[in-house]
Amino acid sequence: MSKIKINLPDKIFGMDKNLLMVWVTPMLMLAVLLSIFLWVVSPKISEIEKVIKEIEDIKKKTVEVMEKRKYFLSVDQEELNNNANLLSSGVMPQKNSYLLVKIIKKVAESSGFQVSDFSVSMGDVKKQEVKQAIVDYEKVPVELTLSGPGEKYLELIKGLERSLPILSIDSFDLKINGQVALIKVRVSAYFQPMTNKINIESLRLTDMTLKVEETALLSKIKEYRAQGVESLEGVGGQYKSYERSDPFFTP
């Protein structure tokens, strides 16, 4: 069997074939090495960089957790709970106008006033948004007629303005007949629905630390009086449950 023999010319593209082979062999080796680098080494480098970044992130989160832990250990837990309860009492526990009537009734009675009449309009319960704080809340309004001693109406107003939950006097009309004051007032309170759960892990240390404005707000509302009204008992009369027998019931 005869062997196939390829005879190359002495010159290829005007270059001596021996000189050309000297250049071609290293170029082929370089191409092979470059392919190995692109397909094998480069992906490994990317994986190593990813692992290094993950390690750096873990170190950063560990430092943040330790700073948060140090902060919580330095804070008086009793004071922290008291502040949380105080802020919670600043809004209505329920979105209920009748509960607001009971709160106002309690404030009025402390100044010698009584609720003569009240009006609740469910259409006025509106959802509003505080754009600066990006907080959704719902305004709960009621209209009431209060009667009591004329010399104590200023005490009543002060009591309404310095109560918890926070009350806003939208309108106020005063008539004094002798020693009796008749007040028609429109009062609103606020209710914040828990639409979104707070991701505690995403909170930064700066979010947990009280700012100057927040400290001033806490100091101010500590002077307010929490009414502690949680139920509708006593609004609109006492509720009684009556039972009657079913004429179609067969034992």
PDB file of C-alpha atoms in Angstrom:
ATOM      1  CA  MET A   1       0.000   0.000   0.000  1.00  0.00           C
ATOM      2  CA  SER A   2       1.469   3.285  -1.059  1.00  0.00           C
ATOM      3  CA  LYS A   3       1.652   6.258   1.327  1.00  0.00           C
ATOM      4  CA  ILE A   4       0.217   9.611   0.370  1.00  0.00           C
ATOM      5  CA  LYS A   5       2.936  12.155   0.348  1.00  0.00           C
ATOM      6  CA  ILE A   6       2.227  15.867   0.118  1.00  0.00           C
ATOM      7  CA  ASN A   7       4.992  17.929  -1.278  1.00  0.00           C
ATOM      8  CA  LEU A   8       4.777  21.552  -0.223  1.00  0.00           C
ATOM      9  CA  PRO A   9       6.290  24.178  -2.414  1.00  0.00           C
ATOM     10  CA  ASP A  10       9.443  25.868  -1.239  1.00  0.00           C
ATOM     11  CA  LYS A  11       7.546  29.141  -0.811  1.00  0.00           C
ATOM     12  CA  ILE A  12       4.005  29.789   0.435  1.00  0.00           C
ATOM     13  CA  PHE A  13       2.545  33.261  -0.044  1.00  0.00           C
ATOM     14  CA  GLY A  14       6.014  34.443  -0.930  1.00  0.00           C
ATOM     15  CA  MET A  15       7.528  33.128   2.325  1.00  0.00           C
ATOM     16  CA  ASP A  16       9.905  30.247   2.817  1.00  0.00           C
ATOM     17  CA  LYS A  17       7.963  27.226   4.054  1.00  0.00           C
ATOM     18  CA  ASN A  18      10.413  26.515   6.900  1.00  0.00           C
ATOM     19  CA  LEU A  19      10.111  30.093   8.145  1.00  0.00           C
ATOM     20  CA  LEU A  20       6.324  29.890   7.859  1.00  0.00           C
ATOM     21  CA  MET A  21       6.217  26.697   9.966  1.00  0.00           C
ATOM     22  CA  VAL A  22       8.248  28.452  12.647  1.00  0.00           C
ATOM     23  CA  TRP A  23       5.444  31.059  12.966  1.00  0.00           C
ATOM     24  CA  VAL A  24       2.443  28.778  12.477  1.00  0.00           C
ATOM     25  CA  THR A  25       3.277  26.341  15.296  1.00  0.00           C
ATOM     26  CA  PRO A  26       3.399  28.987  18.074  1.00  0.00           C
ATOM     27  CA  MET A  27       0.235  30.607  16.715  1.00  0.00           C
ATOM     28  CA  LEU A  28      -1.612  27.294  16.899  1.00  0.00           C
ATOM     29  CA  MET A  29      -0.370  26.740  20.460  1.00  0.00           C
ATOM     30  CA  LEU A  30      -1.474  30.249  21.411  1.00  0.00           C
ATOM     31  CA  ALA A  31      -4.929  29.624  19.928  1.00  0.00           C
ATOM     32  CA  VAL A  32      -5.250  26.395  21.928  1.00  0.00           C
ATOM     33  CA  LEU A  33      -4.168  28.112  25.152  1.00  0.00           C
ATOM     34  CA  LEU A  34      -6.559  31.005  24.517  1.00  0.00           C
ATOM     35  CA  SER A  35      -9.447  28.573  23.973  1.00  0.00           C
ATOM     36  CA  ILE A  36      -8.628  26.776  27.234  1.00  0.00           C
ATOM     37  CA  PHE A  37      -8.553  30.117  29.069  1.00  0.00           C
ATOM     38  CA  LEU A  38     -11.889  31.287  27.640  1.00  0.00           C
ATOM     39  CA  TRP A  39     -13.772  28.026  28.158  1.00  0.00           C
ATOM     40  CA  VAL A  40     -12.211  26.685  31.365  1.00  0.00           C
ATOM     41  CA  VAL A  41     -10.235  29.255  33.337  1.00  0.00           C
ATOM     42  CA  SER A  42     -12.413  32.357  32.789  1.00  0.00           C
ATOM     43  CA  PRO A  43     -15.648  30.799  34.187  1.00  0.00           C
ATOM     44  CA  LYS A  44     -13.725  29.656  37.254  1.00  0.00           C
ATOM     45  CA  ILE A  45     -12.436  33.188  37.786  1.00  0.00           C
ATOM     46  CA  SER A  46     -16.028  34.506  37.631  1.00  0.00           C
ATOM     47  CA  GLU A  47     -17.112  31.916  40.201  1.00  0.00           C
ATOM     48  CA  ILE A  48     -14.238  32.874  42.486  1.00  0.00           C
ATOM     49  CA  GLU A  49     -15.146  36.569  42.186  1.00  0.00           C
ATOM     50  CA  LYS A  50     -18.777  35.711  43.036  1.00  0.00           C
ATOM     51  CA  VAL A  51     -17.698  33.751  46.116  1.00  0.00           C
ATOM     52  CA  ILE A  52     -15.441  36.606  47.237  1.00  0.00           C
ATOM     53  CA  LYS A  53     -18.339  39.067  46.842  1.00  0.00           C
ATOM     54  CA  GLU A  54     -20.649  36.796  48.860  1.00  0.00           C
ATOM     55  CA  ILE A  55     -18.039  36.588  51.612  1.00  0.00           C
ATOM     56  CA  GLU A  56     -17.744  40.384  51.664  1.00  0.00           C
ATOM     57  CA  ASP A  57     -21.552  40.720  51.857  1.00  0.00           C
ATOM     58  CA  ILE A  58     -21.688  38.258  54.756  1.00  0.00           C
ATOM     59  CA  LYS A  59     -18.979  40.192  56.587  1.00  0.00           C
ATOM     60  CA  LYS A  60     -20.872  43.444  56.010  1.00  0.00           C
ATOM     61  CA  LYS A  61     -24.166  41.971  57.244  1.00  0.00           C
ATOM     62  CA  THR A  62     -22.408  40.486  60.267  1.00  0.00           C
ATOM     63  CA  VAL A  63     -21.064  43.922  61.201  1.00  0.00           C
ATOM     64  CA  GLU A  64     -24.556  45.437  60.791  1.00  0.00           C
ATOM     65  CA  VAL A  65     -26.138  42.727  62.954  1.00  0.00           C
ATOM     66  CA  MET A  66     -23.536  43.250  65.666  1.00  0.00           C
ATOM     67  CA  GLU A  67     -24.160  47.016  65.598  1.00  0.00           C
ATOM     68  CA  LYS A  68     -27.930  46.442  65.890  1.00  0.00           C
ATOM     69  CA  ARG A  69     -27.387  44.003  68.754  1.00  0.00           C
ATOM     70  CA  LYS A  70     -25.129  46.484  70.526  1.00  0.00           C
ATOM     71  CA  TYR A  71     -27.764  49.201  70.086  1.00  0.00           C
ATOM     72  CA  PHE A  72     -30.612  47.043  71.429  1.00  0.00           C
ATOM     73  CA  LEU A  73     -28.541  46.016  74.441  1.00  0.00           C
ATOM     74  CA  SER A  74     -27.872  49.684  75.199  1.00  0.00           C
ATOM     75  CA  VAL A  75     -31.571  50.650  75.025  1.00  0.00           C
ATOM     76  CA  ASP A  76     -33.823  50.382  78.055  1.00  0.00           C
ATOM     77  CA  GLN A  77     -36.313  47.678  77.015  1.00  0.00           C
ATOM     78  CA  GLU A  78     -39.020  48.961  79.335  1.00  0.00           C
ATOM     79  CA  GLU A  79     -38.727  52.460  77.884  1.00  0.00           C
ATOM     80  CA  LEU A  80     -38.746  50.999  74.366  1.00  0.00           C
ATOM     81  CA  ASN A  81     -41.986  49.103  75.057  1.00  0.00           C
ATOM     82  CA  ASN A  82     -43.560  52.172  76.653  1.00  0.00           C
ATOM     83  CA  ASN A  83     -42.699  54.293  73.617  1.00  0.00           C
ATOM     84  CA  ALA A  84     -44.109  51.640  71.275  1.00  0.00           C
ATOM     85  CA  ASN A  85     -47.369  51.493  73.244  1.00  0.00           C
ATOM     86  CA  LEU A  86     -47.539  55.281  73.332  1.00  0.00           C
ATOM     87  CA  LEU A  87     -47.175  55.560  69.555  1.00  0.00           C
ATOM     88  CA  SER A  88     -49.688  52.763  69.039  1.00  0.00           C
ATOM     89  CA  SER A  89     -52.263  54.608  71.156  1.00  0.00           C
ATOM     90  CA  GLY A  90     -51.969  57.626  68.847  1.00  0.00           C
ATOM     91  CA  VAL A  91     -54.249  55.995  66.249  1.00  0.00           C
ATOM     92  CA  MET A  92     -57.609  54.266  66.502  1.00  0.00           C
ATOM     93  CA  PRO A  93     -57.478  50.562  67.430  1.00  0.00           C
ATOM     94  CA  GLN A  94     -60.413  50.000  65.040  1.00  0.00           C
ATOM     95  CA  LYS A  95     -61.866  51.837  62.065  1.00  0.00           C
ATOM     96  CA  ASN A  96     -65.148  52.553  63.820  1.00  0.00           C
ATOM     97  CA  SER A  97     -66.910  55.909  64.182  1.00  0.00           C
ATOM     98  CA  TYR A  98     -68.970  54.697  67.149  1.00  0.00           C
ATOM     99  CA  LEU A  99     -65.780  53.885  69.027  1.00  0.00           C
ATOM    100  CA  LEU A 100     -64.639  57.450  68.353  1.00  0.00           C
ATOM    101  CA  VAL A 101     -67.921  58.716  69.848  1.00  0.00           C
ATOM    102  CA  LYS A 102     -67.185  56.764  73.020  1.00  0.00           C
ATOM    103  CA  ILE A 103     -63.671  58.238  73.216  1.00  0.00           C
ATOM    104  CA  ILE A 104     -65.024  61.788  72.863  1.00  0.00           C
ATOM    105  CA  LYS A 105     -67.750  61.011  75.394  1.00  0.00           C
ATOM    106  CA  LYS A 106     -65.109  59.970  77.921  1.00  0.00           C
ATOM    107  CA  VAL A 107     -63.114  63.170  77.329  1.00  0.00           C
ATOM    108  CA  ALA A 108     -66.271  65.298  77.578  1.00  0.00           C
ATOM    109  CA  GLU A 109     -67.393  63.717  80.849  1.00  0.00           C
ATOM    110  CA  SER A 110     -64.046  64.574  82.449  1.00  0.00           C
ATOM    111  CA  SER A 111     -64.921  68.268  81.865  1.00  0.00           C
ATOM    112  CA  GLY A 112     -68.548  67.956  82.950  1.00  0.00           C
ATOM    113  CA  PHE A 113     -69.989  67.757  79.411  1.00  0.00           C
ATOM    114  CA  GLN A 114     -72.404  65.249  77.939  1.00  0.00           C
ATOM    115  CA  VAL A 115     -72.989  64.038  74.390  1.00  0.00           C
ATOM    116  CA  SER A 116     -76.476  65.270  73.511  1.00  0.00           C
ATOM    117  CA  ASP A 117     -76.430  64.082  69.921  1.00  0.00           C
ATOM    118  CA  PHE A 118     -74.039  62.670  67.350  1.00  0.00           C
ATOM    119  CA  SER A 119     -74.008  61.892  63.660  1.00  0.00           C
ATOM    120  CA  VAL A 120     -71.928  59.287  61.862  1.00  0.00           C
ATOM    121  CA  SER A 121     -71.528  59.404  58.086  1.00  0.00           C
ATOM    122  CA  MET A 122     -69.874  56.261  56.746  1.00  0.00           C
ATOM    123  CA  GLY A 123     -69.307  57.982  53.418  1.00  0.00           C
ATOM    124  CA  ASP A 124     -66.868  60.343  55.095  1.00  0.00           C
ATOM    125  CA  VAL A 125     -64.511  57.585  56.147  1.00  0.00           C
ATOM    126  CA  LYS A 126     -61.829  58.260  53.566  1.00  0.00           C
ATOM    127  CA  LYS A 127     -58.435  56.879  52.793  1.00  0.00           C
ATOM    128  CA  GLN A 128     -55.726  59.515  52.699  1.00  0.00           C
ATOM    129  CA  GLU A 129     -52.024  59.453  52.059  1.00  0.00           C
ATOM    130  CA  VAL A 130     -49.180  61.324  53.694  1.00  0.00           C
ATOM    131  CA  LYS A 131     -46.809  61.733  50.758  1.00  0.00           C
ATOM    132  CA  GLN A 132     -43.807  62.773  52.808  1.00  0.00           C
ATOM    133  CA  ALA A 133     -43.852  59.664  54.994  1.00  0.00           C
ATOM    134  CA  ILE A 134     -45.453  57.369  52.409  1.00  0.00           C
ATOM    135  CA  VAL A 135     -47.957  56.175  55.010  1.00  0.00           C
ATOM    136  CA  ASP A 136     -51.566  55.286  54.265  1.00  0.00           C
ATOM    137  CA  TYR A 137     -54.151  56.109  56.906  1.00  0.00           C
ATOM    138  CA  GLU A 138     -57.909  56.455  57.055  1.00  0.00           C
ATOM    139  CA  LYS A 139     -59.660  59.459  58.552  1.00  0.00           C
ATOM    140  CA  VAL A 140     -62.640  58.658  60.793  1.00  0.00           C
ATOM    141  CA  PRO A 141     -64.922  61.708  61.367  1.00  0.00           C
ATOM    142  CA  VAL A 142     -67.981  62.245  63.590  1.00  0.00           C
ATOM    143  CA  GLU A 143     -70.232  65.215  64.335  1.00  0.00           C
ATOM    144  CA  LEU A 144     -71.416  65.733  67.906  1.00  0.00           C
ATOM    145  CA  THR A 145     -73.440  68.107  70.020  1.00  0.00           C
ATOM    146  CA  LEU A 146     -72.040  68.548  73.515  1.00  0.00           C
ATOM    147  CA  SER A 147     -73.630  70.366  76.433  1.00  0.00           C
ATOM    148  CA  GLY A 148     -72.102  71.347  79.746  1.00  0.00           C
ATOM    149  CA  PRO A 149     -70.946  74.180  82.009  1.00  0.00           C
ATOM    150  CA  GLY A 150     -70.058  77.307  80.050  1.00  0.00           C
ATOM    151  CA  GLU A 151     -66.958  78.073  82.101  1.00  0.00           C
ATOM    152  CA  LYS A 152     -65.373  74.725  81.177  1.00  0.00           C
ATOM    153  CA  TYR A 153     -65.574  74.734  77.383  1.00  0.00           C
ATOM    154  CA  LEU A 154     -61.890  75.700  77.087  1.00  0.00           C
ATOM    155  CA  GLU A 155     -61.010  72.770  79.320  1.00  0.00           C
ATOM    156  CA  LEU A 156     -63.038  70.533  77.001  1.00  0.00           C
ATOM    157  CA  ILE A 157     -61.213  71.787  73.905  1.00  0.00           C
ATOM    158  CA  LYS A 158     -57.847  71.285  75.563  1.00  0.00           C
ATOM    159  CA  GLY A 159     -58.883  67.781  76.590  1.00  0.00           C
ATOM    160  CA  LEU A 160     -59.849  66.901  73.010  1.00  0.00           C
ATOM    161  CA  GLU A 161     -56.627  68.315  71.579  1.00  0.00           C
ATOM    162  CA  ARG A 162     -54.418  66.508  74.093  1.00  0.00           C
ATOM    163  CA  SER A 163     -55.960  63.049  73.994  1.00  0.00           C
ATOM    164  CA  LEU A 164     -54.772  59.739  72.622  1.00  0.00           C
ATOM    165  CA  PRO A 165     -55.752  58.603  70.085  1.00  0.00           C
ATOM    166  CA  ILE A 166     -54.941  61.941  68.469  1.00  0.00           C
ATOM    167  CA  LEU A 167     -58.110  63.925  67.725  1.00  0.00           C
ATOM    168  CA  SER A 168     -58.420  66.672  65.138  1.00  0.00           C
ATOM    169  CA  ILE A 169     -61.110  69.355  65.571  1.00  0.00           C
ATOM    170  CA  ASP A 170     -62.338  70.075  62.031  1.00  0.00           C
ATOM    171  CA  SER A 171     -65.118  72.528  62.970  1.00  0.00           C
ATOM    172  CA  PHE A 172     -66.348  74.116  66.192  1.00  0.00           C
ATOM    173  CA  ASP A 173     -69.493  76.136  66.960  1.00  0.00           C
ATOM    174  CA  LEU A 174     -70.110  77.447  70.488  1.00  0.00           C
ATOM    175  CA  LYS A 175     -73.318  78.901  71.929  1.00  0.00           C
ATOM    176  CA  ILE A 176     -73.596  79.904  75.594  1.00  0.00           C
ATOM    177  CA  ASN A 177     -77.016  80.352  77.164  1.00  0.00           C
ATOM    178  CA  GLY A 178     -76.644  81.486  80.748  1.00  0.00           C
ATOM    179  CA  GLN A 179     -74.325  79.005  82.398  1.00  0.00           C
ATOM    180  CA  VAL A 180     -74.846  76.240  79.834  1.00  0.00           C
ATOM    181  CA  ALA A 181     -72.612  75.839  76.782  1.00  0.00           C
ATOM    182  CA  LEU A 182     -73.898  74.108  73.664  1.00  0.00           C
ATOM    183  CA  ILE A 183     -71.107  72.980  71.343  1.00  0.00           C
ATOM    184  CA  LYS A 184     -71.457  71.533  67.864  1.00  0.00           C
ATOM    185  CA  VAL A 185     -68.157  70.017  66.870  1.00  0.00           C
ATOM    186  CA  ARG A 186     -66.768  67.855  64.090  1.00  0.00           C
ATOM    187  CA  VAL A 187     -63.894  65.671  65.247  1.00  0.00           C
ATOM    188  CA  SER A 188     -61.697  63.248  63.318  1.00  0.00           C
ATOM    189  CA  ALA A 189     -59.338  60.500  64.400  1.00  0.00           C
ATOM    190  CA  TYR A 190     -57.055  58.301  62.329  1.00  0.00           C
ATOM    191  CA  PHE A 191     -56.731  54.607  61.663  1.00  0.00           C
ATOM    192  CA  GLN A 192     -53.764  52.956  59.983  1.00  0.00           C
ATOM    193  CA  PRO A 193     -54.447  49.539  58.432  1.00  0.00           C
ATOM    194  CA  MET A 194     -51.621  47.019  58.559  1.00  0.00           C
ATOM    195  CA  THR A 195     -51.383  46.439  54.813  1.00  0.00           C
ATOM    196  CA  ASN A 196     -47.708  45.542  54.655  1.00  0.00           C
ATOM    197  CA  LYS A 197     -45.577  43.650  57.119  1.00  0.00           C
ATOM    198  CA  ILE A 198     -42.286  45.259  58.016  1.00  0.00           C
ATOM    199  CA  ASN A 199     -39.221  43.286  57.005  1.00  0.00           C
ATOM    200  CA  ILE A 200     -37.107  43.585  60.144  1.00  0.00           C
ATOM    201  CA  GLU A 201     -33.983  42.323  58.390  1.00  0.00           C
ATOM    202  CA  SER A 202     -34.145  45.203  55.905  1.00  0.00           C
ATOM    203  CA  LEU A 203     -34.183  47.830  58.676  1.00  0.00           C
ATOM    204  CA  ARG A 204     -30.956  49.756  59.020  1.00  0.00           C
ATOM    205  CA  LEU A 205     -29.488  50.992  62.274  1.00  0.00           C
ATOM    206  CA  THR A 206     -30.407  54.552  61.283  1.00  0.00           C
ATOM    207  CA  ASP A 207     -34.043  53.435  60.927  1.00  0.00           C
ATOM    208  CA  MET A 208     -34.030  52.117  64.496  1.00  0.00           C
ATOM    209  CA  THR A 209     -32.371  55.148  66.059  1.00  0.00           C
ATOM    210  CA  LEU A 210     -34.665  57.985  67.095  1.00  0.00           C
ATOM    211  CA  LYS A 211     -34.085  61.248  65.255  1.00  0.00           C
ATOM    212  CA  VAL A 212     -34.294  64.652  66.937  1.00  0.00           C
ATOM    213  CA  GLU A 213     -37.790  65.280  65.540  1.00  0.00           C
ATOM    214  CA  GLU A 214     -39.014  61.852  66.675  1.00  0.00           C
ATOM    215  CA  THR A 215     -37.609  62.367  70.169  1.00  0.00           C
ATOM    216  CA  ALA A 216     -39.369  65.739  70.366  1.00  0.00           C
ATOM    217  CA  LEU A 217     -42.631  64.125  69.203  1.00  0.00           C
ATOM    218  CA  LEU A 218     -42.399  61.429  71.876  1.00  0.00           C
ATOM    219  CA  SER A 219     -41.733  64.041  74.538  1.00  0.00           C
ATOM    220  CA  LYS A 220     -44.786  65.986  73.386  1.00  0.00           C
ATOM    221  CA  ILE A 221     -47.281  63.125  73.245  1.00  0.00           C
ATOM    222  CA  LYS A 222     -46.134  61.899  76.657  1.00  0.00           C
ATOM    223  CA  GLU A 223     -48.066  64.913  77.937  1.00  0.00           C
ATOM    224  CA  TYR A 224     -51.217  63.608  76.230  1.00  0.00           C
ATOM    225  CA  ARG A 225     -53.762  61.475  78.034  1.00  0.00           C
ATOM    226  CA  ALA A 226     -54.509  58.012  76.674  1.00  0.00           C
ATOM    227  CA  GLN A 227     -58.228  57.268  76.903  1.00  0.00           C
ATOM    228  CA  GLY A 228     -57.823  53.492  76.820  1.00  0.00           C
ATOM    229  CA  VAL A 229     -61.113  52.834  75.013  1.00  0.00           C
ATOM    230  CA  GLU A 230     -60.962  49.539  73.124  1.00  0.00           C
ATOM    231  CA  SER A 231     -64.591  48.376  72.835  1.00  0.00           C
ATOM    232  CA  LEU A 232     -68.017  49.739  71.890  1.00  0.00           C
ATOM    233  CA  GLU A 233     -69.637  48.874  75.207  1.00  0.00           C
ATOM    234  CA  GLY A 234     -71.751  51.777  76.412  1.00  0.00           C
ATOM    235  CA  VAL A 235     -72.296  53.375  72.987  1.00  0.00           C
ATOM    236  CA  GLY A 236     -75.928  53.682  71.939  1.00  0.00           C
ATOM    237  CA  GLY A 237     -77.286  51.930  75.019  1.00  0.00           C
ATOM    238  CA  GLN A 238     -76.662  48.557  76.541  1.00  0.00           C
ATOM    239  CA  TYR A 239     -76.906  45.571  74.250  1.00  0.00           C
ATOM    240  CA  LYS A 240     -79.106  42.676  75.368  1.00  0.00           C
ATOM    241  CA  SER A 241     -79.510  39.281  73.765  1.00  0.00           C
ATOM    242  CA  TYR A 242     -83.011  37.832  73.478  1.00  0.00           C
ATOM    243  CA  GLU A 243     -83.953  34.310  72.507  1.00  0.00           C
ATOM    244  CA  ARG A 244     -87.232  32.983  71.188  1.00  0.00           C
ATOM    245  CA  SER A 245     -88.377  29.466  70.460  1.00  0.00           C
ATOM    246  CA  ASP A 246     -88.579  28.213  66.905  1.00  0.00           C
ATOM    247  CA  PRO A 247     -92.206  27.133  66.187  1.00  0.00           C
ATOM    248  CA  PHE A 248     -90.953  24.782  63.467  1.00  0.00           C
ATOM    249  CA  PHE A 249     -88.418  23.052  65.707  1.00  0.00           C
ATOM    250  CA  THR A 250     -89.160  19.390  66.431  1.00  0.00           C
ATOM    251  CA  PRO A 251     -87.146  17.814  69.254  1.00  0.00           C
TER     252      PRO A 251
END
